[in-house]
XYZ file of C-alpha atoms in Angstrom:
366
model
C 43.611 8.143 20.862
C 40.886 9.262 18.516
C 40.007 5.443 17.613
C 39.405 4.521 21.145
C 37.451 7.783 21.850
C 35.110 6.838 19.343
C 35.363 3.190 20.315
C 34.480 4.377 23.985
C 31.747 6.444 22.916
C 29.895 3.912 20.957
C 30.285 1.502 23.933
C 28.333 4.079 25.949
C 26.076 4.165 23.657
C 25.467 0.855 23.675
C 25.051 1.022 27.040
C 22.641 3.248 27.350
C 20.589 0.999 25.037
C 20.916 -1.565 27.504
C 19.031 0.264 30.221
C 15.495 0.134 30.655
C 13.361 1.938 28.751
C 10.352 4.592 30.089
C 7.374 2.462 29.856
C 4.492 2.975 27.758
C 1.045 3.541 28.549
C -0.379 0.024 30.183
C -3.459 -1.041 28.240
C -4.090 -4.307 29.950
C -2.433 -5.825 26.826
C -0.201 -8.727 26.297
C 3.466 -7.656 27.549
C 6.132 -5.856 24.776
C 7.780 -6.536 21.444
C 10.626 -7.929 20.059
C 13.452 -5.246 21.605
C 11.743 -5.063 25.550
C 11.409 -8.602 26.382
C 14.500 -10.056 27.455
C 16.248 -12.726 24.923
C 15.977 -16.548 24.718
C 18.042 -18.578 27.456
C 20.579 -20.487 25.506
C 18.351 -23.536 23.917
C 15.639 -21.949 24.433
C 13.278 -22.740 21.323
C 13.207 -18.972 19.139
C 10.281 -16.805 19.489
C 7.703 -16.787 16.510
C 5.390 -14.121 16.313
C 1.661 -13.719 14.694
C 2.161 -12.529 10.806
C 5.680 -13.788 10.499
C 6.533 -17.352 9.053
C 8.653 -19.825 11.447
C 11.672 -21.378 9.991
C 13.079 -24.405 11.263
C 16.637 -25.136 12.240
C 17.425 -26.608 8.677
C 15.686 -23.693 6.785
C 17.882 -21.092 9.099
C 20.857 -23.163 7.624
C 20.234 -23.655 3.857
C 19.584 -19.515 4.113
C 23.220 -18.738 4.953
C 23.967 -20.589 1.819
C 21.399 -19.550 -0.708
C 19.362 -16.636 -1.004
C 15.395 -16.936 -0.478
C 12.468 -14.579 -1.048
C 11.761 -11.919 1.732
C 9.616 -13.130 4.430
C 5.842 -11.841 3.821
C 4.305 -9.929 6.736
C 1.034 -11.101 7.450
C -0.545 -7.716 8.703
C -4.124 -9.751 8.847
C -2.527 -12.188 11.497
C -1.124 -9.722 13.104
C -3.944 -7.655 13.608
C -5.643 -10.743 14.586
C -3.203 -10.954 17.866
C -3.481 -7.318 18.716
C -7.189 -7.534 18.792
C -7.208 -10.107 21.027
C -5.135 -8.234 23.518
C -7.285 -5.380 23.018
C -10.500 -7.307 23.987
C -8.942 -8.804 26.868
C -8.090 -5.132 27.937
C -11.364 -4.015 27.361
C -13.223 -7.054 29.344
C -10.329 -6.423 31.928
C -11.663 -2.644 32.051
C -15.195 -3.483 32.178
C -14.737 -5.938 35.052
C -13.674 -3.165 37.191
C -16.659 -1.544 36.836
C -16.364 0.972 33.809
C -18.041 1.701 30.977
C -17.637 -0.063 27.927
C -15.491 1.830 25.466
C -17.445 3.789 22.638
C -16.439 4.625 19.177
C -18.374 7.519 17.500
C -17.899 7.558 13.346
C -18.875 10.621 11.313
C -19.479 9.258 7.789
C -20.145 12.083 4.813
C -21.058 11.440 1.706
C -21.332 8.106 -0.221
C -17.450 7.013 -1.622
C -17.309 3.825 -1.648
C -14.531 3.330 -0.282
C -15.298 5.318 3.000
C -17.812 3.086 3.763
C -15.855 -0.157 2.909
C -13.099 1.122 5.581
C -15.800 2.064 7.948
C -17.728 -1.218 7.744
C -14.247 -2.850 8.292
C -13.965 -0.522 11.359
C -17.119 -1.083 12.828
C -17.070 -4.979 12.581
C -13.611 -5.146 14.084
C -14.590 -2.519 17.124
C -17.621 -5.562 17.732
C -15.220 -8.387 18.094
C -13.212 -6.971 20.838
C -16.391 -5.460 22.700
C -16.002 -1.676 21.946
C -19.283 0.018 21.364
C -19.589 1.793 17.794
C -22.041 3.748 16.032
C -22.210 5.858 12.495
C -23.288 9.131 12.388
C -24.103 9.408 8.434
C -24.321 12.886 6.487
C -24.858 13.864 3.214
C -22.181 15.290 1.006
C -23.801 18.657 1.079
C -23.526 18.612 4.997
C -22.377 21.871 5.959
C -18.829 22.466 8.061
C -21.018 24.489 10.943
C -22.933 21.116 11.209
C -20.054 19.004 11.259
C -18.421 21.001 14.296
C -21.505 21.089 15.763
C -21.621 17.276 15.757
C -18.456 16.593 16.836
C -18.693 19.684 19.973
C -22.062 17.254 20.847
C -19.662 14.337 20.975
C -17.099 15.940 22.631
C -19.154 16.113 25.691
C -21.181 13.080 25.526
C -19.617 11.062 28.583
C -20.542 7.701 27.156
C -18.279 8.337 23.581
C -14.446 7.568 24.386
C -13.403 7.889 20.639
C -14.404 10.310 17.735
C -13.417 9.888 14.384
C -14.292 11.134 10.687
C -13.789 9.588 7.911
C -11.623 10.941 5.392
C -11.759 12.456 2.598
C -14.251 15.349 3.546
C -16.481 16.868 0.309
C -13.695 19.847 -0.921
C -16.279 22.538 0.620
C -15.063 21.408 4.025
C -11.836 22.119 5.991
C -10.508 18.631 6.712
C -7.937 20.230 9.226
C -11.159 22.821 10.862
C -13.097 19.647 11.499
C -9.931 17.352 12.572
C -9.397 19.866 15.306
C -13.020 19.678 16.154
C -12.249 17.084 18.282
C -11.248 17.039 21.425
C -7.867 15.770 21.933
C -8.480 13.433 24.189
C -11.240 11.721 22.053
C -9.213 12.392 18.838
C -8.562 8.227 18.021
C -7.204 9.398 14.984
C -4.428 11.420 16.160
C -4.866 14.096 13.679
C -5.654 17.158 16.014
C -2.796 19.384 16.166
C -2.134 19.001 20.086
C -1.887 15.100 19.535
C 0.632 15.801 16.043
C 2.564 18.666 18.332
C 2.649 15.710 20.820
C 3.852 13.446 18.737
C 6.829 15.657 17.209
C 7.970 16.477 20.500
C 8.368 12.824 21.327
C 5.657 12.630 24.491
C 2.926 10.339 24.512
C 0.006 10.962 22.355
C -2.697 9.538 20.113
C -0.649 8.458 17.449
C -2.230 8.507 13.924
C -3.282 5.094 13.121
C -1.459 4.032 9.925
C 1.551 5.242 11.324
C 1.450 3.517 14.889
C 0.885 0.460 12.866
C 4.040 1.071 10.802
C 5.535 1.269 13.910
C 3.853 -2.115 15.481
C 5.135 -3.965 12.257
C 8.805 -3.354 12.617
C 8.930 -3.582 16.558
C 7.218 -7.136 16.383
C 8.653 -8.168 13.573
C 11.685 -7.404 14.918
C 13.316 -5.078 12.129
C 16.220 -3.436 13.815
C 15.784 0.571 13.995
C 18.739 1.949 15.981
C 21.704 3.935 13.470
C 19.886 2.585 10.428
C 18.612 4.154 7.200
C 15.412 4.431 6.365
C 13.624 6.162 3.319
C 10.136 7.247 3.927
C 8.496 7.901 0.898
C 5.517 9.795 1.155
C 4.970 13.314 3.268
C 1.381 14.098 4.444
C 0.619 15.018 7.639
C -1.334 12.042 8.601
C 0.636 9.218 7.451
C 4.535 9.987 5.949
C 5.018 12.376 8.784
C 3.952 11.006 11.466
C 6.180 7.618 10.580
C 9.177 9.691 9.835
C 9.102 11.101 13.255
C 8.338 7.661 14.823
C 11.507 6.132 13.397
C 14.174 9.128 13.710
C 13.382 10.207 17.360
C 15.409 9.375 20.348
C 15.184 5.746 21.910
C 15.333 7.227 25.472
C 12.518 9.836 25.048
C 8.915 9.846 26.990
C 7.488 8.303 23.627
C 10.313 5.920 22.461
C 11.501 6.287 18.795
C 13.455 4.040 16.306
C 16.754 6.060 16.597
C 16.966 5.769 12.979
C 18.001 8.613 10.368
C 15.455 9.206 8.174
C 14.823 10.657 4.330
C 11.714 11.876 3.384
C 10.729 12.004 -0.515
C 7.738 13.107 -2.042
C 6.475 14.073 -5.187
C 8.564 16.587 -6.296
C 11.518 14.963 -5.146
C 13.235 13.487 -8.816
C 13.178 9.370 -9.890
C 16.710 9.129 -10.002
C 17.608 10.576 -6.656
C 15.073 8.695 -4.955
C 16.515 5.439 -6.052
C 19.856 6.936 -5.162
C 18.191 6.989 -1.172
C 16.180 3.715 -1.754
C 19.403 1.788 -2.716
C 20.792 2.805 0.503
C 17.543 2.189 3.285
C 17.929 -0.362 4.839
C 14.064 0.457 5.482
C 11.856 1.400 2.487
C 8.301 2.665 3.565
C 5.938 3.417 1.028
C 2.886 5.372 1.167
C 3.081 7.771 -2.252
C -0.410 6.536 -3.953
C 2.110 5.709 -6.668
C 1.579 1.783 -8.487
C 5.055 0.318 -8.990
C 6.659 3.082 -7.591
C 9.355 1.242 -5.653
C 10.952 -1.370 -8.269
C 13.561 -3.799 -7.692
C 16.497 -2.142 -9.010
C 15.929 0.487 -6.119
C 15.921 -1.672 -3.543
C 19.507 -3.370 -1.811
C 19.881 -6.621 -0.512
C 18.136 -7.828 2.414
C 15.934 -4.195 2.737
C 12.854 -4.591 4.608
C 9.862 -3.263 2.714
C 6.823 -1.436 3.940
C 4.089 -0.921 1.578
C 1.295 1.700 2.418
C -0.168 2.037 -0.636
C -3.557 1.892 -1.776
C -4.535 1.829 -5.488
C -7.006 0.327 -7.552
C -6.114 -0.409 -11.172
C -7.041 -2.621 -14.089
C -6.286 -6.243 -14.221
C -5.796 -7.444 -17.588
C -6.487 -11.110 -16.750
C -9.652 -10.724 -15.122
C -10.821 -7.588 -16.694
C -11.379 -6.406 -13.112
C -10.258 -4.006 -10.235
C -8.145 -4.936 -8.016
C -5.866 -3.737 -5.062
C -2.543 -2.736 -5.210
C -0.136 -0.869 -3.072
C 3.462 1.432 -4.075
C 5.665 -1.501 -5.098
C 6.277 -4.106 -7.377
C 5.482 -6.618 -4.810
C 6.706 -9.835 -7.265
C 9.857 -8.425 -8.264
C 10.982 -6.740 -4.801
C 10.225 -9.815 -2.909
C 13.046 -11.662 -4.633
C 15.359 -8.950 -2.697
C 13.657 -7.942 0.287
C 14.232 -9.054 3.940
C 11.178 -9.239 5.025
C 7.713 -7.203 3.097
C 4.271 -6.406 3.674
C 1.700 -6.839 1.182
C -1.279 -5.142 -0.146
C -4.115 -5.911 0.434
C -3.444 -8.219 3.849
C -0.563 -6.011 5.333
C -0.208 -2.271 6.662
C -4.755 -2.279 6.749
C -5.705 -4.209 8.900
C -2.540 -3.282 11.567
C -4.127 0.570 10.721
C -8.181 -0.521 11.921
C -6.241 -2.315 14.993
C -4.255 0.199 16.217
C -7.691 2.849 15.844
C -8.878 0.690 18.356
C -6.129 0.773 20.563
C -6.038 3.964 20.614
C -10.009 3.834 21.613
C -9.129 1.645 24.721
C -6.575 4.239 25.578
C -8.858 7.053 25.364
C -11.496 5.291 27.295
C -9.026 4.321 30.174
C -7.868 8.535 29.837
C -4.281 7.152 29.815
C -2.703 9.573 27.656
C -4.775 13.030 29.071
């Protein structure tokens, strides 16, 4: 009697999986993901999507027999699709007589690396026909000026998306300026009405790096529902955000990956994070940490989602170059499928910032 209750209950369940699913905001964009568009007819050819290698029928067989490297997930490609079904939705928006979406960048300071990311920004806004522009301060700028900028912005009706550049000089109040911004114009989803939003599972800005987590395992087709995922990693603008994205409820306003989720961090020991790594059947990774994720923490056929960004030494060229939380080479050999650094989690992030433009310039979300 108890067997079949629970055998009952789980075919609800699967039931209510079955049923359709509230729909998200409509961008003008190419139609769903793997998980809302209905399976293949029987001999139909399989679906192959942007960023993910086709196999053929006789690679699908030798795997069953012998085991082969994960699949690499080409964020770069990927991005390359999404951007092309954000510029149709923005030439789609424009033809009905609207104004061409803006994005307004607040650049302080000169870190290199803020200005690579927002060069990489602004060139990939161009290609799908959003509007951009840099508004560039010194690293002694004042936080009264900064508000004062971004209250201008706020209610300057040609500028659909605000956004500044992280980090902020250490005299400034990241959060103070981040909620600066009105919510509605907040692309990158850090004001606290768009995070509150987000946690209560209704529709919202989502943070960039974390919507394109998000993108990566719904196209890719990396099942979600009753599995285990480690995220490791716990600010407020990236491991957060992703955690909630992959533990909340499937049916909600803002669907989630119905997953249950750990969170580690820095403080949380070696040895018990391999202990939760060896059992995820998801590992993302976005600790600032080289090498952090090695192979002997990772099980069979995991799926592997580097966020990391770090620049170290390399001892063959005597240069810098990029690297991301895991030991990429070694964890492939195990891996189901894994994103790499650079070419993987990026370029998904600039794409989905620019999603999230078109959806603030279409007013789709307030």
């Amino acid at each position: 009697m108890f067997i079949l209750f629970i055998y009952e209950s789980h075919r609800e369940r699967e039931r209510e999986r079955q049923r359709p699913r509230q729909r998200e905001p409509d961008l003008g964009l190419d139609p769903g993901t793997p998980g809302s568009r209905p399976g293949p007819k029987a001999g139909a050819k399989p679906l192959s999507h942007p960023g993910i290698p086709d196999t053929g029928p006789a690679e699908r067989r030798d795997s069953i027999f012998q085991r082969h490297d994960a699949i690499i997930i080409s964020g770069t490609e990927m991005a390359k699709q999404i951007q092309k079904e954000i510029q149709r939705g923005v030439e789609s928006w424009i033809s009905l007589g609207n104004r061409r979406p803006h994005l307004s960048i607040i650049l302080v300071g000169d870190n290199p690396a803020s200005h690579t990311y927002v060069r990489k920004k602004i060139r990939a806004a161009s290609a799908v026909g959003i509007c951009s522009e840099i508004i560039l301060k010194p690293k002694d700028v004042s936080q009264e000026e900064l508000l004062d900028i971004t209250d201008q912005l706020n209610m300057d009706p040609r500028v659909s998306g605000i956004l500044v550049q992280l980090p902020l000089p250490d005299h400034v109040d990241e959060r103070t300026v981040c909620n600066g911004i009105a919510p509605e114009k907040d692309v990158d989803g850090f004001h606290i009405i768009n995070i509150g939003r987000l946690c209560l599972d209704q529709h919202s800005l989502i943070p960039a790096t974390a919507s394109a987590v998000w993108e990566i395992i719904k196209r890719t087709g990396i099942e979600t529902f009753g599995k285990n995922v480690v995220v490791a990693g716990r600010s407020k603008n990236v491991g957060m955000p992703i955690a909630m994205l992959l533990h909340t409820d499937g049916e909600h306003e803002r669907p989630g990956g119905d997953a249950t989720v750990t969170i580690a961090h820095r403080y949380t020991p070696k040895e018990q994070l391999k202990i939760h790594t060896q059992l995820a059947d998801i590992i993302i990774v976005a600790a600032g940490i080289p090498k952090l994720i090695t192979s002997d923490m990772v099980k069979e056929g995991a799926a592997v989602i580097d966020v990391g960004i770090n620049y170290v030494h390399d001892p063959v060229t005597g240069k810098t170059k990029l690297v991301g939380d895991v030991d990429f080479e070694a964890v492939k050999k195990k891996a189901s499928f894994i994103t790499p650094v650079p070419g993987g989690v990026g370029p998904m992030t600039v794409a989905m910032l620019l999603k999230n433009t078109l959806l603030a310039a279409k007013k789709l979300i307030y």
